[in-house]
Tab-separated table of C-alpha atoms in Angstrom:
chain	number	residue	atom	x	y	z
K	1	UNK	CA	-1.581	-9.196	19.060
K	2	UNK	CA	-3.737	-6.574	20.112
K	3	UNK	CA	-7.409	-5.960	18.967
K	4	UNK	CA	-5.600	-3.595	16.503
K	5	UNK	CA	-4.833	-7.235	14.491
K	6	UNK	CA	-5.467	-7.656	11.640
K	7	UNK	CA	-6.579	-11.523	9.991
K	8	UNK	CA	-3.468	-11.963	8.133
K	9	UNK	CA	-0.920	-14.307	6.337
K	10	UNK	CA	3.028	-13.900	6.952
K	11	UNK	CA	5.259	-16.084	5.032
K	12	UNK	CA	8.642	-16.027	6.196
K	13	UNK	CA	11.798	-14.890	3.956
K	14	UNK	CA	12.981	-17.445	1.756
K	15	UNK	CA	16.494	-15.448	1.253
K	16	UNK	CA	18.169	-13.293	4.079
K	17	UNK	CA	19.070	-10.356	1.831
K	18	UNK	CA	15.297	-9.597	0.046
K	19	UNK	CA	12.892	-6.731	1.710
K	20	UNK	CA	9.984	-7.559	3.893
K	21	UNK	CA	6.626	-6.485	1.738
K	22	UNK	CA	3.399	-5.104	3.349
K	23	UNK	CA	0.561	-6.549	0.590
K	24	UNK	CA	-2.245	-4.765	0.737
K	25	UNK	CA	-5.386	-5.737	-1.433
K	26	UNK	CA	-8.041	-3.617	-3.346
K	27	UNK	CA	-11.721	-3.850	-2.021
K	28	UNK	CA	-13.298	-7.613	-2.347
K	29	UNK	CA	-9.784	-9.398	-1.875
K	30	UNK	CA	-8.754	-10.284	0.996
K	31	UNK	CA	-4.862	-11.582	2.913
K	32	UNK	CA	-4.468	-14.046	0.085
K	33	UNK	CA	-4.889	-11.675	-3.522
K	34	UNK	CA	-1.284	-10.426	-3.480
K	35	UNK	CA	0.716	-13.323	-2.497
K	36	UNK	CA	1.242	-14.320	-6.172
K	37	UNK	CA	2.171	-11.074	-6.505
K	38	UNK	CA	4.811	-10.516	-3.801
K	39	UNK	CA	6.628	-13.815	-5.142
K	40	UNK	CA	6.966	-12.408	-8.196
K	41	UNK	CA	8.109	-9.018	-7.663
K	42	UNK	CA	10.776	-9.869	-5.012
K	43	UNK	CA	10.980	-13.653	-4.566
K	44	UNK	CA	12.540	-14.605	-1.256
K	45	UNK	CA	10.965	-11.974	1.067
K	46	UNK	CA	9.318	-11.961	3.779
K	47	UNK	CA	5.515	-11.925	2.789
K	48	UNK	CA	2.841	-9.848	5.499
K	49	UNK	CA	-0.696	-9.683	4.006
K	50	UNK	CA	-3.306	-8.202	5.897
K	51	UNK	CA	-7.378	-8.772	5.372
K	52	UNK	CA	-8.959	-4.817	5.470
K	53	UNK	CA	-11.330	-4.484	8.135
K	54	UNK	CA	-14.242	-2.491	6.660
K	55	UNK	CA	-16.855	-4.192	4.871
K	56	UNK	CA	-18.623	-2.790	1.908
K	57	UNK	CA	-21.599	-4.236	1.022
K	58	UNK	CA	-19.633	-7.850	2.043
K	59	UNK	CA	-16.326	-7.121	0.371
K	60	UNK	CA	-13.189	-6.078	2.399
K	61	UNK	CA	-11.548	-3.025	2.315
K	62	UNK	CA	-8.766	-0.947	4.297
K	63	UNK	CA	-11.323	2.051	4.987
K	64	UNK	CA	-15.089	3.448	4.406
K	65	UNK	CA	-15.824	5.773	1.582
K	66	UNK	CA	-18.732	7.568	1.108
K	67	UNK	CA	-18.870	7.726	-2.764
K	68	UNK	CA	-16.603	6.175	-5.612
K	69	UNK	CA	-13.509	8.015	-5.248
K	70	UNK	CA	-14.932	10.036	-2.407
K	71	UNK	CA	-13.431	9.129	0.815
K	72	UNK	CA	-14.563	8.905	4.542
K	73	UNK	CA	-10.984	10.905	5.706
K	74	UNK	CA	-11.352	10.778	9.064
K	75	UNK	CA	-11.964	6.613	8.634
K	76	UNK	CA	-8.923	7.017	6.460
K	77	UNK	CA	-6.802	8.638	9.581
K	78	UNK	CA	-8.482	6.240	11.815
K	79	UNK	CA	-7.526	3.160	10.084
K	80	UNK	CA	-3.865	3.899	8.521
K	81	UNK	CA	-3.055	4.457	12.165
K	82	UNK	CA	-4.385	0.784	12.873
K	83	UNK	CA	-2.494	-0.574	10.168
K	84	UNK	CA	0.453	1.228	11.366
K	85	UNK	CA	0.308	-0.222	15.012
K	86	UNK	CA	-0.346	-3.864	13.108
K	87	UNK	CA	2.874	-3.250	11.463
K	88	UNK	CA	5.300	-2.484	14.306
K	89	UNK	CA	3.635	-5.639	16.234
K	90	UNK	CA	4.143	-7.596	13.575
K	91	UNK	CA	7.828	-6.690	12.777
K	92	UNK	CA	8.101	-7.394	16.407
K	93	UNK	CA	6.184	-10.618	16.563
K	94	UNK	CA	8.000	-11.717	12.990
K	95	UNK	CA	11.289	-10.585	13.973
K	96	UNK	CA	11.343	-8.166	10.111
K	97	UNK	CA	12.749	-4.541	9.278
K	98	UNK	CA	10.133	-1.870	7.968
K	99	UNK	CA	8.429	-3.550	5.411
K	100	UNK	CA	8.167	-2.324	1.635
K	101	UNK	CA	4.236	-1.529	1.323
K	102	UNK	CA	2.671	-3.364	-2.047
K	103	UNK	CA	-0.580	-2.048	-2.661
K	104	UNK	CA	-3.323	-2.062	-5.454
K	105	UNK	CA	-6.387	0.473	-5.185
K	106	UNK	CA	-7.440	0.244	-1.603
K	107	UNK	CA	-4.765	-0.699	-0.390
K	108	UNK	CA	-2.685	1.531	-2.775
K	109	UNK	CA	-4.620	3.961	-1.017
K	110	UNK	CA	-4.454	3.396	2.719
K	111	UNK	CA	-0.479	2.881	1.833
K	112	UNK	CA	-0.310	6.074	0.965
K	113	UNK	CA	-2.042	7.620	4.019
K	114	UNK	CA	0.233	5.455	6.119
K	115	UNK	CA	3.282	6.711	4.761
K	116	UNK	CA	1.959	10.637	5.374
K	117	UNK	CA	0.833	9.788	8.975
K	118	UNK	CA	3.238	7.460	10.226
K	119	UNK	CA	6.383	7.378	7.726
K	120	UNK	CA	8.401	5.230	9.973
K	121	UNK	CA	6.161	2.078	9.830
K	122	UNK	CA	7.196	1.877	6.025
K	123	UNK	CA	11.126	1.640	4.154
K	124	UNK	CA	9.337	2.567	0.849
K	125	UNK	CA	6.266	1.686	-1.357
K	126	UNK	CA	4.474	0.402	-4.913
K	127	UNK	CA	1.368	2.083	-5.097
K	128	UNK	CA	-0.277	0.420	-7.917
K	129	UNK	CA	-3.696	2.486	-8.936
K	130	UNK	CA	-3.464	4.839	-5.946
K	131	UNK	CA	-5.125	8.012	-5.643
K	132	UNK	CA	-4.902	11.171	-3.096
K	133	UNK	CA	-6.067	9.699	0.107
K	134	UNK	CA	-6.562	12.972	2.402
K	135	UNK	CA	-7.599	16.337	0.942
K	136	UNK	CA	-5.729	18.146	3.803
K	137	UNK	CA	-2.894	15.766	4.400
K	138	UNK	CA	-0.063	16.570	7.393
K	139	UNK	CA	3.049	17.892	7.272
K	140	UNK	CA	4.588	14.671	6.742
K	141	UNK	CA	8.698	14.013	6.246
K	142	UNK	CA	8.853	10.713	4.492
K	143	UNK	CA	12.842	11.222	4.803
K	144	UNK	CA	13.691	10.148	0.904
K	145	UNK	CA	12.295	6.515	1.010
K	146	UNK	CA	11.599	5.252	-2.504
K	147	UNK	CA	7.918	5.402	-3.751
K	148	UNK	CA	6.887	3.628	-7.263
K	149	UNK	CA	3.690	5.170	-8.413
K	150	UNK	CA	2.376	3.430	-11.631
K	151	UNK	CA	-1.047	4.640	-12.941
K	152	UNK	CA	-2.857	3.626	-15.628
K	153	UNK	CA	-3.682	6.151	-19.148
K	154	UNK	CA	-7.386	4.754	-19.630
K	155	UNK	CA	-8.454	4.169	-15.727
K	156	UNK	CA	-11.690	4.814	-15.335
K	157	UNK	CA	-11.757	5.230	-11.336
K	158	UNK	CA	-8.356	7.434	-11.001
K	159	UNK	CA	-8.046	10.674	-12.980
K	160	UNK	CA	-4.879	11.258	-14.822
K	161	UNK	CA	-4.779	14.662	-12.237
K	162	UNK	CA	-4.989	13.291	-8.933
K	163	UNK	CA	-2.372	10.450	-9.893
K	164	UNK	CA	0.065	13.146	-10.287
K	165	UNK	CA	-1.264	15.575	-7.420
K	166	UNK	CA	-0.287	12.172	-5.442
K	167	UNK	CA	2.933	12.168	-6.690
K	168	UNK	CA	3.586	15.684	-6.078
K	169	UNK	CA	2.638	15.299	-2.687
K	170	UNK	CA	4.912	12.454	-1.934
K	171	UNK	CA	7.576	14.066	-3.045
K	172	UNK	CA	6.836	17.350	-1.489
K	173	UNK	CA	6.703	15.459	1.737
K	174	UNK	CA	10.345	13.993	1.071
K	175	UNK	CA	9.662	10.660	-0.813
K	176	UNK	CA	12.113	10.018	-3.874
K	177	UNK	CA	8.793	9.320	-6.218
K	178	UNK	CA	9.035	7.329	-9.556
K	179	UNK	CA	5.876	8.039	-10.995
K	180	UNK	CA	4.734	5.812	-14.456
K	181	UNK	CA	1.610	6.069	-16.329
K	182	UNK	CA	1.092	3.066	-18.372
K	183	UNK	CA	-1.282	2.088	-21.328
K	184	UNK	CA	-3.626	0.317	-18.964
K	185	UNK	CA	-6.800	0.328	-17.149
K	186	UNK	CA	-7.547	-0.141	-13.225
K	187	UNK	CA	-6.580	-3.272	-13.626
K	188	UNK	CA	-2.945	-5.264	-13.299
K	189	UNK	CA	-0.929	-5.936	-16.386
K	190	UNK	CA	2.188	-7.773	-17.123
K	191	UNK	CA	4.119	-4.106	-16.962
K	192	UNK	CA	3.045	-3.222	-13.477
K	193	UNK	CA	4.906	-6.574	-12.603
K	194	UNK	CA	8.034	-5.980	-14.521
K	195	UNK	CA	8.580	-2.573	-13.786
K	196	UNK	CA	7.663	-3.411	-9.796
K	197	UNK	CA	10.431	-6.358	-10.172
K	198	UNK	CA	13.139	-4.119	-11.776
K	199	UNK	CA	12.422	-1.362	-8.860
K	200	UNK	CA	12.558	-3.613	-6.403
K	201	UNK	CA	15.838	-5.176	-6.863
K	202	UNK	CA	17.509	-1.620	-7.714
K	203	UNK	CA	16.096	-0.422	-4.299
K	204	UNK	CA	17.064	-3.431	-2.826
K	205	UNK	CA	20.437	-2.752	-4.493
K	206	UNK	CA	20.904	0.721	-3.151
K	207	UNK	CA	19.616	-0.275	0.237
K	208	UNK	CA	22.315	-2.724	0.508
């Protein structure tokens, strides 16, 4: 891999028929937070969990920002690129199809600005906590690939407006968006996993 690599873990499919996933983690985890979490959404696929490269204050993320919820766009750009040119060397290194990008925060985040600068490096994504990631974003054509958005009512870092301004964007830009607010916080809760599960296999479903 090139210096574009990311430290990373890839577990390989356990069934033939299940979607590749793209983990990525929110800042402070790292490639191992969302393993649990890929096995239990879609058990049997192919696992690829990058470690973000920027380091805030010691803790990993996927790009700098300059404020809570104020991003460093052009680091945004810079680094969703990266991650895109990771991805197509890993499909090819891994022998996988476009990968189905799991995200949470951060890395709900840098999915998102992935799929609006390079929509071909992605079938499809769960944004879990995600907010707008560029203010002037491109003309993007995400060609109807299936985007789960779940948000959360009482989140204190994601306002209940740019959640949806996220969703409308997606879907301006062509995504077929599914966009849930739940009684929750910033964090996880048992419903983000069910409802990421039942997605899953009904995209899975359609896809096959």
């Amino acid at each position: 891999m090139t210096e574009t690599a990311f430290i990373h873990r890839f577990e390989p499919a356990a069934s033939a028929g299940s979607p590749p996933l793209l983990l990525l983690h929110g800042t402070g985890g790292d490639e191992n937070d969302l393993l649990g979490l890929g096995k239990m959404i879609s058990p049997g696929s192919a696992l690829l969990s990058p470690r973000g490269r920027v380091l805030e204050h010691g803790m990993p993320r996927f790009f700098r920002r300059l404020a809570e919820g104020v991003f460093d766009e052009e680091d945004v750009r810079r680094r969703a690129n990266e991650l895109g040119d990771f991805v197509a060397e890993a499909r090819q290194r891994y022998g996988i199809a476009a990968p189905i990008a799991v995200g949470f925060s951060n890395g709900a985040n840098i999915a998102a600005a992935l799929l609006l600068l390079q929509p071909d490096a992605l079938a499809g994504a769960i944004l879990l906590r995600a907010m707008v990631p560029l203010s002037d974003p491109p003309k993007a054509d995400i060609g109807n690939k299936p985007i789960l958005l779940l948000s959360g009512q009482a989140d204190p870092i994601v306002p209940a407006s740019n959640s949806a301004r996220l969703a409308a964007l997606l879907s301006q830009a062509g995504a077929s968006v599914t966009h849930k607010v739940l009684p929750a916080g910033h964090q996880l809760s048992q419903a983000d996993v069910t409802l990421a599960r039942d997605w899953i296999s009904k995209a899975d479903a359609k896809a096959a």
